[in-house]
mmCIF file of C-alpha atoms and ligand atoms in Angstrom:
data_model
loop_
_atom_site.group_PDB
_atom_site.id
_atom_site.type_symbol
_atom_site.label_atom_id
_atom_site.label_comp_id
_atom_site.label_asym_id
_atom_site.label_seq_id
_atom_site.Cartn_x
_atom_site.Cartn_y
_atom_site.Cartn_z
ATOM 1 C CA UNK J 270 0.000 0.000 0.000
ATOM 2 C CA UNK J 271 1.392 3.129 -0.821
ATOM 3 C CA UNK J 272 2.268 5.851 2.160
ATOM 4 C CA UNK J 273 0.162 8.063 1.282
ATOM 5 C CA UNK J 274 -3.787 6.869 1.699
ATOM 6 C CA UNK J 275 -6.126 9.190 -0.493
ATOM 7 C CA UNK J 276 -9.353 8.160 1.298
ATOM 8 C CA UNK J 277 -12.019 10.234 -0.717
ATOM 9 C CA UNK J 278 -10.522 8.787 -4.271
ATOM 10 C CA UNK J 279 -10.681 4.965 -2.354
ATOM 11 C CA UNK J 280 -14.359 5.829 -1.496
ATOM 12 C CA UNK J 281 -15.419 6.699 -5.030
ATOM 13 C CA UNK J 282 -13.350 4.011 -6.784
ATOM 14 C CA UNK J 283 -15.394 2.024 -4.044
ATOM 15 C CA UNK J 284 -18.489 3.324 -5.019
ATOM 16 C CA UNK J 285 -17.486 3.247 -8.661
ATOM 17 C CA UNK J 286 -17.220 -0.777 -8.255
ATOM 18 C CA UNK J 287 -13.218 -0.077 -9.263
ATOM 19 C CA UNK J 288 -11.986 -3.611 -8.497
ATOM 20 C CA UNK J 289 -8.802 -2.420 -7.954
ATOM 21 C CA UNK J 290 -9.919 0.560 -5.274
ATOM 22 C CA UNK J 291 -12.302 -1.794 -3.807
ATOM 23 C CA UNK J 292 -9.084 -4.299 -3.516
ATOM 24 C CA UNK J 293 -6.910 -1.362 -1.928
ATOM 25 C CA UNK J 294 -10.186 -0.577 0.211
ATOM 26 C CA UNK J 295 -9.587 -3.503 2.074
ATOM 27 C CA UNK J 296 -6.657 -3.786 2.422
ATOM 28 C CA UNK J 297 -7.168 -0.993 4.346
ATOM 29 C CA UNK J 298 -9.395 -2.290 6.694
ATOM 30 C CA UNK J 299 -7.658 -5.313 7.255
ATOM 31 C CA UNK J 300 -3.913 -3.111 8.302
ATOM 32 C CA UNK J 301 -2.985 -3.628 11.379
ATOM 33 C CA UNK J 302 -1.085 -0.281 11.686
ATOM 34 C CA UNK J 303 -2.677 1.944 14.408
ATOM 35 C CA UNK J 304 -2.502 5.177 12.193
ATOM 36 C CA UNK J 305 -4.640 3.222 9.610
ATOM 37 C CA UNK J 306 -7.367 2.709 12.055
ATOM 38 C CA UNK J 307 -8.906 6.048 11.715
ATOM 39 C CA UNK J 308 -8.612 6.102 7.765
ATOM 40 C CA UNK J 309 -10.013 2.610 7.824
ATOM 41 C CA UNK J 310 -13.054 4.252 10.076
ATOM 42 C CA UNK J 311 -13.643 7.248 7.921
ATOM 43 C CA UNK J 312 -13.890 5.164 4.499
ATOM 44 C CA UNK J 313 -16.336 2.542 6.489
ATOM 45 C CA UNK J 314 -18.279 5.993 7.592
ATOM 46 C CA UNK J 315 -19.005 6.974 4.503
ATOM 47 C CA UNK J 316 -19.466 3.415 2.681
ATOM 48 C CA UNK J 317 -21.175 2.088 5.515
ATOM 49 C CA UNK J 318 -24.903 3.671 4.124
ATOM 50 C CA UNK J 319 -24.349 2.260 0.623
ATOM 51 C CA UNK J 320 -24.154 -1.301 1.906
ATOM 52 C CA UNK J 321 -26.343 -3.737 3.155
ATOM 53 C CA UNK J 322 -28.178 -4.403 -0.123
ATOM 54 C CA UNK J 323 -26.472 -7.748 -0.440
ATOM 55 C CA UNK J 324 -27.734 -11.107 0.216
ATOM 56 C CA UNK J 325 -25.264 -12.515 2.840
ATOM 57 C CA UNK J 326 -24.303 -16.011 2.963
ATOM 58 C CA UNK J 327 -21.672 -17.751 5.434
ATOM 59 C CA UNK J 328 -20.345 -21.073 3.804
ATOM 60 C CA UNK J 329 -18.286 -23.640 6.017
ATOM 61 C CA UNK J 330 -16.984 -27.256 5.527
ATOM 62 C CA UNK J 331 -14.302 -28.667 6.380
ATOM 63 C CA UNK J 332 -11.159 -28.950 3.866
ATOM 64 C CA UNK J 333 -12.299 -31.625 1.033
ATOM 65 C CA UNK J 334 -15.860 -30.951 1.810
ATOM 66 C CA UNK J 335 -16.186 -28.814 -1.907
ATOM 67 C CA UNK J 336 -16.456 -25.479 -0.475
ATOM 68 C CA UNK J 337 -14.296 -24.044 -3.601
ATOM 69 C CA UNK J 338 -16.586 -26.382 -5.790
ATOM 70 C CA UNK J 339 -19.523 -25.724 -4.920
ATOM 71 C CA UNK J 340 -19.193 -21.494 -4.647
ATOM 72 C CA UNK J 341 -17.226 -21.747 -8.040
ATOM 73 C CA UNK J 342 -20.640 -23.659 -9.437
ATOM 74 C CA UNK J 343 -23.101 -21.788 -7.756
ATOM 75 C CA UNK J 344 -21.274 -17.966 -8.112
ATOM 76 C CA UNK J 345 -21.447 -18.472 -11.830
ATOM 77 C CA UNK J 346 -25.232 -19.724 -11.652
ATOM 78 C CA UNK J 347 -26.048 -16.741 -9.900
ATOM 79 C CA UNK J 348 -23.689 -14.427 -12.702
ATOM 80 C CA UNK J 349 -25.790 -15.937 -15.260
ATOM 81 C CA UNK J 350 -29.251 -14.612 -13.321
ATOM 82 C CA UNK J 351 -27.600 -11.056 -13.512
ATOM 83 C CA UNK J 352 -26.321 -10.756 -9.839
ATOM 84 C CA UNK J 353 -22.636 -10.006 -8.911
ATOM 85 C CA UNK J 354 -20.722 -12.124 -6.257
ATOM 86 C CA UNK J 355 -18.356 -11.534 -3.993
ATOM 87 C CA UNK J 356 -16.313 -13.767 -2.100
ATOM 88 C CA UNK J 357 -14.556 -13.227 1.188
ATOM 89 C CA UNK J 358 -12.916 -16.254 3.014
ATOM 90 C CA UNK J 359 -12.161 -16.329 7.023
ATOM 91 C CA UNK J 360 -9.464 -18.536 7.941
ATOM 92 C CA UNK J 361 -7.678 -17.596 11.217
ATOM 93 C CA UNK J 362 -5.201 -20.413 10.435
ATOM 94 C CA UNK J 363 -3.796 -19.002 7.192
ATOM 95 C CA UNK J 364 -1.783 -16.564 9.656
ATOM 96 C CA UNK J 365 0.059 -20.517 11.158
ATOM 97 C CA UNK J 366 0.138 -22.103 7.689
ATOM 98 C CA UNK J 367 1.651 -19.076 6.497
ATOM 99 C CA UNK J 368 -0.730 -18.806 3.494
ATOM 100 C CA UNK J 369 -4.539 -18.647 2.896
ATOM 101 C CA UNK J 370 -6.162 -21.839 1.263
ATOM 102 C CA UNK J 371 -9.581 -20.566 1.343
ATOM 103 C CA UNK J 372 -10.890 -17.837 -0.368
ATOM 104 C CA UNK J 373 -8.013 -18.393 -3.603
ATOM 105 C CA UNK J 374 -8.783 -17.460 -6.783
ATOM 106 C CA UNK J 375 -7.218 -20.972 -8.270
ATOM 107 C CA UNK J 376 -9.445 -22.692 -6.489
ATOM 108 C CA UNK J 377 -12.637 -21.050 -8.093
ATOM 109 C CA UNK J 378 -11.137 -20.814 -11.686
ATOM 110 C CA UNK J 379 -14.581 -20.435 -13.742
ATOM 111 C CA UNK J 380 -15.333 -17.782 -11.136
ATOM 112 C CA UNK J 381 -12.449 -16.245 -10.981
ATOM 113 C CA UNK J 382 -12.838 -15.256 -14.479
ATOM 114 C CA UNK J 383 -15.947 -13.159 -14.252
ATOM 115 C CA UNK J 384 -15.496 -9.535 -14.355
ATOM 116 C CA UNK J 385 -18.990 -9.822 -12.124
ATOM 117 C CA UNK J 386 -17.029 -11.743 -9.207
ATOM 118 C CA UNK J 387 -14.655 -10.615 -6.574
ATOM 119 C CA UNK J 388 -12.903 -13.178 -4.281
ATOM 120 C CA UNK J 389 -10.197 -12.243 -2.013
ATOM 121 C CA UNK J 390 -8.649 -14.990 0.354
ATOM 122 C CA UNK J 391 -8.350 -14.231 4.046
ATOM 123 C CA UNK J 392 -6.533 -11.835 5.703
ATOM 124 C CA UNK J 393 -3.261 -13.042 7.004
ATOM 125 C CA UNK J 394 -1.264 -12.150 10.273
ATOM 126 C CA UNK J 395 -4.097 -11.248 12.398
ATOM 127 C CA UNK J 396 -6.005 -12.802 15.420
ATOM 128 C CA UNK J 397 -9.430 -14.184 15.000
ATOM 129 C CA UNK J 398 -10.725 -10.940 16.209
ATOM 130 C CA UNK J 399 -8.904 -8.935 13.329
ATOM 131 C CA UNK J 400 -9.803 -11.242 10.902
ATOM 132 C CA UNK J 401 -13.294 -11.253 11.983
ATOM 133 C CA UNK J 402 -13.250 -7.628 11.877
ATOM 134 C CA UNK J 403 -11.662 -7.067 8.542
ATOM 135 C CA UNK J 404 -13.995 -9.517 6.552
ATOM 136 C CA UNK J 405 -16.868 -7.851 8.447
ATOM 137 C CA UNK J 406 -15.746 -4.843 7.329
ATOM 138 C CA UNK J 407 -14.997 -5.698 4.104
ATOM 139 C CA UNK J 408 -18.017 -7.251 3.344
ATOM 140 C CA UNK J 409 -19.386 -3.701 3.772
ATOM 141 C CA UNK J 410 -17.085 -2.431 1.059
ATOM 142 C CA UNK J 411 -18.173 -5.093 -1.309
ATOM 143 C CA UNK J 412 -21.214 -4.151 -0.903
ATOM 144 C CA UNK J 413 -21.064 -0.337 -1.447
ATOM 145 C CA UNK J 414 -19.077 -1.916 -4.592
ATOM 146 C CA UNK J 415 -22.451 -3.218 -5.646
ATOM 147 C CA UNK J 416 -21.921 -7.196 -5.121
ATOM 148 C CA UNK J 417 -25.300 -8.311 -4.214
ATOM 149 C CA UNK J 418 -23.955 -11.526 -2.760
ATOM 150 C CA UNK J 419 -21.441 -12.180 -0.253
ATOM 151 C CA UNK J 420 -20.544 -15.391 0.518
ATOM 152 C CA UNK J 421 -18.133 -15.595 3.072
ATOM 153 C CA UNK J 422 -16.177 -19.058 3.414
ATOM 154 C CA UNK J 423 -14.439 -20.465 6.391
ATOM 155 C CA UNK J 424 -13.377 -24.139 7.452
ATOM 156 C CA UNK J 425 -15.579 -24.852 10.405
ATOM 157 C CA UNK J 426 -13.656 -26.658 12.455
ATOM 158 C CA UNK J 427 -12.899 -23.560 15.120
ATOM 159 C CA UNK J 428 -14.343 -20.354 16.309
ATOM 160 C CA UNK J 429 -14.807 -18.516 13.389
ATOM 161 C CA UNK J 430 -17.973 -19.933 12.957
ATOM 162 C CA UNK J 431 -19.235 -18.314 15.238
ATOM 163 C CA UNK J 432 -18.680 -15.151 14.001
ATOM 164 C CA UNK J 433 -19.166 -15.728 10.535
ATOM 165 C CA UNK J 434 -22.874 -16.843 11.378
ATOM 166 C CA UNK J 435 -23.199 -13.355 13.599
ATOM 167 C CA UNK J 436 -21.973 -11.089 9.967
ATOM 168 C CA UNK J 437 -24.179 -13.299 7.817
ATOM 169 C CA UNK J 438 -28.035 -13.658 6.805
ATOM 170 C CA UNK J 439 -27.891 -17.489 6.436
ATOM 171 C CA UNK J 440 -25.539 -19.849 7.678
ATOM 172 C CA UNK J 441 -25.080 -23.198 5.134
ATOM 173 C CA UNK J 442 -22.597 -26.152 5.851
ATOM 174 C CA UNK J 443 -21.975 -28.310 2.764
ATOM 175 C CA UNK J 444 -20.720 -32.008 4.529
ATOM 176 C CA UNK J 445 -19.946 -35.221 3.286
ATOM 177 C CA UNK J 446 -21.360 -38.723 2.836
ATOM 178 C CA UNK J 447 -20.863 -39.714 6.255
ATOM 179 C CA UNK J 448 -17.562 -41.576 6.210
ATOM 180 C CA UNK J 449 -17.514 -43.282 10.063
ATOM 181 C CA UNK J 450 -17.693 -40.242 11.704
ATOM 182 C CA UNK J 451 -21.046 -38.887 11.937
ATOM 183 C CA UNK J 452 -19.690 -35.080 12.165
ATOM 184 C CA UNK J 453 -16.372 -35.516 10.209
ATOM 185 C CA UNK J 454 -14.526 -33.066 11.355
ATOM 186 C CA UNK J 455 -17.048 -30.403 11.654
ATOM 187 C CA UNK J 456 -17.127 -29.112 15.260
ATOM 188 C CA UNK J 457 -20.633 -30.268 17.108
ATOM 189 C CA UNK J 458 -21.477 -26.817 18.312
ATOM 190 C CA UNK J 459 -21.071 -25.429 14.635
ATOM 191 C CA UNK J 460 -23.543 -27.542 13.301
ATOM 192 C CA UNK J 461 -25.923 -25.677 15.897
ATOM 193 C CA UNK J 462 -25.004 -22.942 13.827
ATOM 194 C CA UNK J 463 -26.674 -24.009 11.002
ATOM 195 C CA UNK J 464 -29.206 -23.017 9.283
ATOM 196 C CA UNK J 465 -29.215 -24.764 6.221
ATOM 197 C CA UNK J 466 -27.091 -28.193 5.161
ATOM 198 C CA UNK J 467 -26.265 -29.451 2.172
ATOM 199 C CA UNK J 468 -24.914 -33.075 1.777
ATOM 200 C CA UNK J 469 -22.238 -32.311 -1.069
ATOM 201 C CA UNK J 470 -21.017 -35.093 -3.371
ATOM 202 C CA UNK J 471 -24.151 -36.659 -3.820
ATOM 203 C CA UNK J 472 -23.142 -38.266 -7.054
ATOM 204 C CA UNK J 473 -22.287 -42.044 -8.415
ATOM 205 C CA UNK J 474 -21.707 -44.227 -5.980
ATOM 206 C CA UNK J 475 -22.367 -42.021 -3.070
ATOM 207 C CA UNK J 476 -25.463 -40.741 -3.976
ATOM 208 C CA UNK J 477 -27.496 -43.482 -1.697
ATOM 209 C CA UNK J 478 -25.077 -43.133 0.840
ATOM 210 C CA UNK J 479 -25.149 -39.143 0.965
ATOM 211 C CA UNK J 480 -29.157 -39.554 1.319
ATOM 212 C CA UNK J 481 -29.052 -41.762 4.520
ATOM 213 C CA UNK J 482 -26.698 -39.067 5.754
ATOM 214 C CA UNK J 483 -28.778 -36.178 4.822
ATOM 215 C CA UNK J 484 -32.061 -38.041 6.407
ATOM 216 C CA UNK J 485 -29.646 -38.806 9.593
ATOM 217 C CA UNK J 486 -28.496 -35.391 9.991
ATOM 218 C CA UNK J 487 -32.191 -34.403 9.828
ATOM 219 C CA UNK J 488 -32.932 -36.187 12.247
ATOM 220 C CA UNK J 489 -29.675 -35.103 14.606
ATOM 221 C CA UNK J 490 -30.856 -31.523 14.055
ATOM 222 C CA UNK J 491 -33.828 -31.247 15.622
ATOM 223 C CA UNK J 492 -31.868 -31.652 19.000
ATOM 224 C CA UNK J 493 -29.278 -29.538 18.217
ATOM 225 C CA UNK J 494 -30.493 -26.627 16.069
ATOM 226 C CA UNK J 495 -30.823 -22.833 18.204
ATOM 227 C CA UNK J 496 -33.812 -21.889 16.859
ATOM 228 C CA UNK J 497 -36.668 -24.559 17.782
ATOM 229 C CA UNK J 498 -39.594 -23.128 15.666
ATOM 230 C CA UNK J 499 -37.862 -24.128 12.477
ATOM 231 C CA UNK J 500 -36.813 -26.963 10.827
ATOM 232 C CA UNK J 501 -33.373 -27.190 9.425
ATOM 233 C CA UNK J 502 -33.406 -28.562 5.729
ATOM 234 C CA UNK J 503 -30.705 -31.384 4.715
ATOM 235 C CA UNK J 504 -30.511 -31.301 1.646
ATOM 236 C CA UNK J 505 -28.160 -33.488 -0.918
ATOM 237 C CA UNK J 506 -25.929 -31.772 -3.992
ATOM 238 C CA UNK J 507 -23.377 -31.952 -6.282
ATOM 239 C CA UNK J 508 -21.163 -29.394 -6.837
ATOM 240 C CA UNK J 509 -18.986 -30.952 -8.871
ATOM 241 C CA UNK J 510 -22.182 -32.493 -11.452
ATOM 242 C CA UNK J 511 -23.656 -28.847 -10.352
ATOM 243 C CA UNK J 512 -27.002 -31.057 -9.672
ATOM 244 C CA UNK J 513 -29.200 -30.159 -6.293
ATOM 245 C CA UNK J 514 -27.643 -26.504 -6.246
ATOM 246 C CA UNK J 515 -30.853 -24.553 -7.274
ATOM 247 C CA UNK J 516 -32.178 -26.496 -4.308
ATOM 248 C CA UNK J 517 -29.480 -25.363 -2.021
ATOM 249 C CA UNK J 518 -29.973 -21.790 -3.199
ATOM 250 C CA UNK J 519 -33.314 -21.939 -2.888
ATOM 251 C CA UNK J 520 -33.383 -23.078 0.902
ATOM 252 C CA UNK J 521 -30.979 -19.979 1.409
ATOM 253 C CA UNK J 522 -33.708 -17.722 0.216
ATOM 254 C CA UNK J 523 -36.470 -19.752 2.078
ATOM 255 C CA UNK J 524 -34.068 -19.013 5.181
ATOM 256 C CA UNK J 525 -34.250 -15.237 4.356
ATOM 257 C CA UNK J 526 -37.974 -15.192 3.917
ATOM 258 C CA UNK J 527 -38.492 -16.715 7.065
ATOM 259 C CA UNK J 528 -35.714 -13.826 8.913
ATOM 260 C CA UNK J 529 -37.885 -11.049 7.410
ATOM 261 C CA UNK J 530 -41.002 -12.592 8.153
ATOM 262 C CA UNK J 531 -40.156 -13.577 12.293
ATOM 263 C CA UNK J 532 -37.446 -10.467 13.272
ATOM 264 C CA UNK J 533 -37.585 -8.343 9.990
ATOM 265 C CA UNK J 534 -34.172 -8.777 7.813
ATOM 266 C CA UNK J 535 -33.056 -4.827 9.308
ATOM 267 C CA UNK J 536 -33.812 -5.540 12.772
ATOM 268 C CA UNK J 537 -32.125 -9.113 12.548
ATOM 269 C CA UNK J 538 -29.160 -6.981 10.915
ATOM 270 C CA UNK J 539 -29.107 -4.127 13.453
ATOM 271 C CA UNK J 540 -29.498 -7.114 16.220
ATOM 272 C CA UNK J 541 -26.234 -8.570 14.889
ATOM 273 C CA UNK J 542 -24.569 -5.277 14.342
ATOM 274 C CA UNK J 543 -25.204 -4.905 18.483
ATOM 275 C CA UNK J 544 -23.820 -8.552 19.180
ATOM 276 C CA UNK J 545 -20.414 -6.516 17.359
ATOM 277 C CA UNK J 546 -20.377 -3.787 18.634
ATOM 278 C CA UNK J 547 -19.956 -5.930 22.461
ATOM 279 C CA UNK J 548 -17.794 -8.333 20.861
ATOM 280 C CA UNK J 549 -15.568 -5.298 19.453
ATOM 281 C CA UNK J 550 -15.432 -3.812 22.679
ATOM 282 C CA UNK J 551 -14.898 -6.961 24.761
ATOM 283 C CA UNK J 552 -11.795 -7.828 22.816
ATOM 284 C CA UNK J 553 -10.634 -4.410 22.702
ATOM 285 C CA UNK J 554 -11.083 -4.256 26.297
ATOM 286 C CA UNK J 555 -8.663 -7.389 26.636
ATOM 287 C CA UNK J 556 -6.600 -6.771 24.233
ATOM 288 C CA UNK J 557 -5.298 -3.460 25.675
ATOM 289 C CA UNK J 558 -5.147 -5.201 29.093
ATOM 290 C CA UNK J 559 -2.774 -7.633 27.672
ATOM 291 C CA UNK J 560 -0.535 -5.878 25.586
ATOM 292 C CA UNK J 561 0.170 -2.763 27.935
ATOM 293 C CA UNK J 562 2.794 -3.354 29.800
ATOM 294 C CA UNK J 563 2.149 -2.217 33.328
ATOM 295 C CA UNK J 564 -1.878 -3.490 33.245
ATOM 296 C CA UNK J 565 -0.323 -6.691 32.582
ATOM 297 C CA UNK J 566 2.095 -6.872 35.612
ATOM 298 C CA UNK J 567 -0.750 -5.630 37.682
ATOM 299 C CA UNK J 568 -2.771 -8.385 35.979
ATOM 300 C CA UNK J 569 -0.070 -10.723 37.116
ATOM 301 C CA UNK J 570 0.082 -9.339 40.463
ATOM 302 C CA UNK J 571 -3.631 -9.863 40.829
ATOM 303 C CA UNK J 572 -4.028 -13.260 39.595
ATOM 304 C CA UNK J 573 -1.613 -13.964 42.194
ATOM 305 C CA UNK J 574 -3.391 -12.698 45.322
ATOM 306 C CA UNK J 575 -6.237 -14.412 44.282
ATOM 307 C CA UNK J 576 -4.967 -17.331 43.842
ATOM 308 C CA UNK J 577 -3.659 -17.142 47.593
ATOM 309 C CA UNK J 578 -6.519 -15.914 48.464
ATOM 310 C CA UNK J 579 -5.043 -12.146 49.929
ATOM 311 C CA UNK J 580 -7.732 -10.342 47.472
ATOM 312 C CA UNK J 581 -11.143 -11.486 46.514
ATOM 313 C CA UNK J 582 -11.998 -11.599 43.104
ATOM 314 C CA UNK J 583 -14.377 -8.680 42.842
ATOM 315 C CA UNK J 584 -11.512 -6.250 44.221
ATOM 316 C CA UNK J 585 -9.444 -7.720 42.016
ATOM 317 C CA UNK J 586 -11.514 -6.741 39.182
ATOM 318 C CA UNK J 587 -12.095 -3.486 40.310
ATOM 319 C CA UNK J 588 -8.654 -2.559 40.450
ATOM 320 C CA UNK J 589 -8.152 -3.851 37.028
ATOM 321 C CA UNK J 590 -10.831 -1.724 35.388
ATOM 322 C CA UNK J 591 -9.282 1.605 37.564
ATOM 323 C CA UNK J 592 -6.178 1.076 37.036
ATOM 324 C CA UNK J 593 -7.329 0.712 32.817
ATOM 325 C CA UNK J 594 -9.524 3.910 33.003
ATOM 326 C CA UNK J 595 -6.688 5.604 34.917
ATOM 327 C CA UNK J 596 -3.531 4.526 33.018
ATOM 328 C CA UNK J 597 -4.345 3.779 28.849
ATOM 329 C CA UNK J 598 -4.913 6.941 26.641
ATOM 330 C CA UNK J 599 -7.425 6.140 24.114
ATOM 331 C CA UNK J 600 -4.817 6.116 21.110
ATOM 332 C CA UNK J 601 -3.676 3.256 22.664
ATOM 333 C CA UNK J 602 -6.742 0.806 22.723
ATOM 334 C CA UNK J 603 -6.240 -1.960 21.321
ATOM 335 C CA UNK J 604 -9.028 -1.282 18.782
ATOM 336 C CA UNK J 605 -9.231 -3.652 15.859
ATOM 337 C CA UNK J 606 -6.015 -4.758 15.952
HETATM 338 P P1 GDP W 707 -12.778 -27.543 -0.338
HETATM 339 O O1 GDP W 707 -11.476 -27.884 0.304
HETATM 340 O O2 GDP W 707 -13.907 -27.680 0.629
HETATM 341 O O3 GDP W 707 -12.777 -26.234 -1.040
HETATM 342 O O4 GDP W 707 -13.050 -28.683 -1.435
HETATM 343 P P2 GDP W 707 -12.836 -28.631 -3.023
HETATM 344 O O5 GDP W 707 -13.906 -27.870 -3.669
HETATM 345 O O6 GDP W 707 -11.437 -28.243 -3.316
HETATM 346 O O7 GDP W 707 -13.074 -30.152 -3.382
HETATM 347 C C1 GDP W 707 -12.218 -31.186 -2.915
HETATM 348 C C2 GDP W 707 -12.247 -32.327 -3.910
HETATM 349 O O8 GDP W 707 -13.544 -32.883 -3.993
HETATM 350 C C3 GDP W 707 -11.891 -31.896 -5.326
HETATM 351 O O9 GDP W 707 -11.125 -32.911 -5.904
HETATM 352 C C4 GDP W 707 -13.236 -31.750 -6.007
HETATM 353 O O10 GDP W 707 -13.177 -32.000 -7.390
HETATM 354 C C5 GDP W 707 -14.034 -32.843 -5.317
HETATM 355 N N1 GDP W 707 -15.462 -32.495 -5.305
HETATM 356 C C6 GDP W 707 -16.027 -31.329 -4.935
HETATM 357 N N2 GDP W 707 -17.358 -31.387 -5.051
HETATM 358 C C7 GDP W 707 -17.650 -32.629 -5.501
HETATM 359 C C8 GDP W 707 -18.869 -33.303 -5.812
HETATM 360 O O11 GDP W 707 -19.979 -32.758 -5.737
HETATM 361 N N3 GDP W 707 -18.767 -34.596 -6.217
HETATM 362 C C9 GDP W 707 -17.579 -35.238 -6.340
HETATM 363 N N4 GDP W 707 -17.582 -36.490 -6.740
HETATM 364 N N5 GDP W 707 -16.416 -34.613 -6.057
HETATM 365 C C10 GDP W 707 -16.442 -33.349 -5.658
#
């Protein structure tokens, strides 16, 4: 990125749908660099009331599951019905493995090729929490880009899920025939997540198989799903055949209906955009604790005497919070790092 950030020009190549401002645009957002924070916020002020006209899907399965298929397939269905896609992937492990394998524009070749799709892979070298925040926030600029759907891909085997589902409007997991284990991978508490499922590879030989896993996992949902006045539909696909996909899409939009219908799609929105605005400010809160030196010696020091028991818990606490109001200027939150 160059030195010099010309916000205003990055706004209206933004709202121009430049590819190439929207690209900067993000990276942008996702910069750790302190100074970049407040450019970051001013571009997301002003961008922030052209967005929201996209239909937002989360995507997760776990590596092998067709993820890259299946979007590839489906993103140039919905190209051909005149909408534009987007594609952001979350993948807090790129920043360990050094390199992002979700999201990649190799994987989603046909895609890739559309001048009416925009992928970009996960952002690497940050903490859940930044990479949480950047795809949120770049899932805004997309939007005020004019992509009218966002999928947003991660691996579901961690906590990511969780805040993918709280940024998106429907939350799909694509499995597998089930292959021993019933959950393959796919961490128990994320299929509560869920909102719809999709049985992927439902072709040749494991079509019959991929059916008795999509009628089991119908079954399995009914006692773990979150919201108990609606069913969860299993459905079956192939990605890779691109058969059972209007289906899938179709279940998303059923799932949308059904938002706007119980909560209204804004207030479910505005609902979420709460949920963020705690989760923002509870890691920002912790984050400054732990990477300011003397709060975390008096941390230390705390922990300590109530683990002997010389302080109780709530003093503790207390202390803590004074000694943060007291001692950290606000240039120094640790906001959105
Ligand atoms: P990802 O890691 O979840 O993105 O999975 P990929 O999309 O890369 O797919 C992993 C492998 O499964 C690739 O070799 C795909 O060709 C294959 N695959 C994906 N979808 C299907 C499908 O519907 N049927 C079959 N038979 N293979 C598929």
């Amino acid at each position: 990125m160059s030195r010099k950030i010309d916000v205003p020009s990055l706004i209206d190549g933004v709202k121009g749908g430049d590819r190439a401002a929207l690209a900067r645009a993000i990276t942008l957002v996702e910069s750790r660099k302190p100074a970049h924070r407040p450019l970051a916020r001013e571009l997301l002020r002003e961008l922030t009331p052209l967005s929201g006209n996209s239909i937002r899907l989360g995507l997760s399965g776990v590596p092998g599951a067709g993820k890259s298929t299946f979007i590839d397939a489906l993103g140039c269905d919905l190209i051909e019905q005149g909408h534009r896609v987007a594609v952001l992937a979350v993948d807090p492990t790129s920043s360990v493995s050094g390199g992002s394998v979700l999201g990649d524009r190799t994987r989603m070749g046909r895609l890739a090729e559309s001048e009416a799709a925009f992928i970009r892979p996960s952002p690497t070298g940050l903490q859940l929490g930044g990479v949480a925040r950047a795809t949120r926030e770049g899932m805004v600029l997309v939007e005020a880009a004019g992509y009218d759907i966002v999928i947003v891909e991660t691996v579901g085997v961690g906590q990511s899920e969780v805040a993918v589902q709280g940024m998106v409007d429907t939350y799909l997991i694509l499995m597998l025939a089930r292959s021993g284990d019933q959950l393959q991978g796919i961490k128990k508490g994320i299929l509560e997540l869920a909102q719809v499922i999709a049985v992927n590879k439902a072709d040749g030989d494991n079509a019959g198989e991929a059916r008795v896993t999509a009628r089991e996992l119908s079954i399995a949902m009914k006692l773990v799903s979150s919201d108990t006045e609606r069913r969860v539909p299993v459905l079956t696909c192939s990605a890779l055949k691109e058969m059972g996909l209007e289906e899938v899409w179709q279940a998303v939009l059923d799932h949308r209906k059904y938002l706007e219908q119980k909560y209204g799609l804004a207030n479910y929105r505005a609902a979420q955009q709460v949920g963020w605005m705690w989760s923002l400010t509870e890691a920002a809160v912790l984050d400054t604790l732990h990477e300011t030196h003397d709060l975390r010696e008096l941390a230390r020091d705390m922990e300590a005497q109530v683990r002997s028991g010389s302080l109780n818990a709530l003093d503790a606490s207390a202390e803590l919070l004074r000694q943060f109001a007291a001692k950290v200027p606000e240039q120094d939150w640790a906001h959105g790092r």
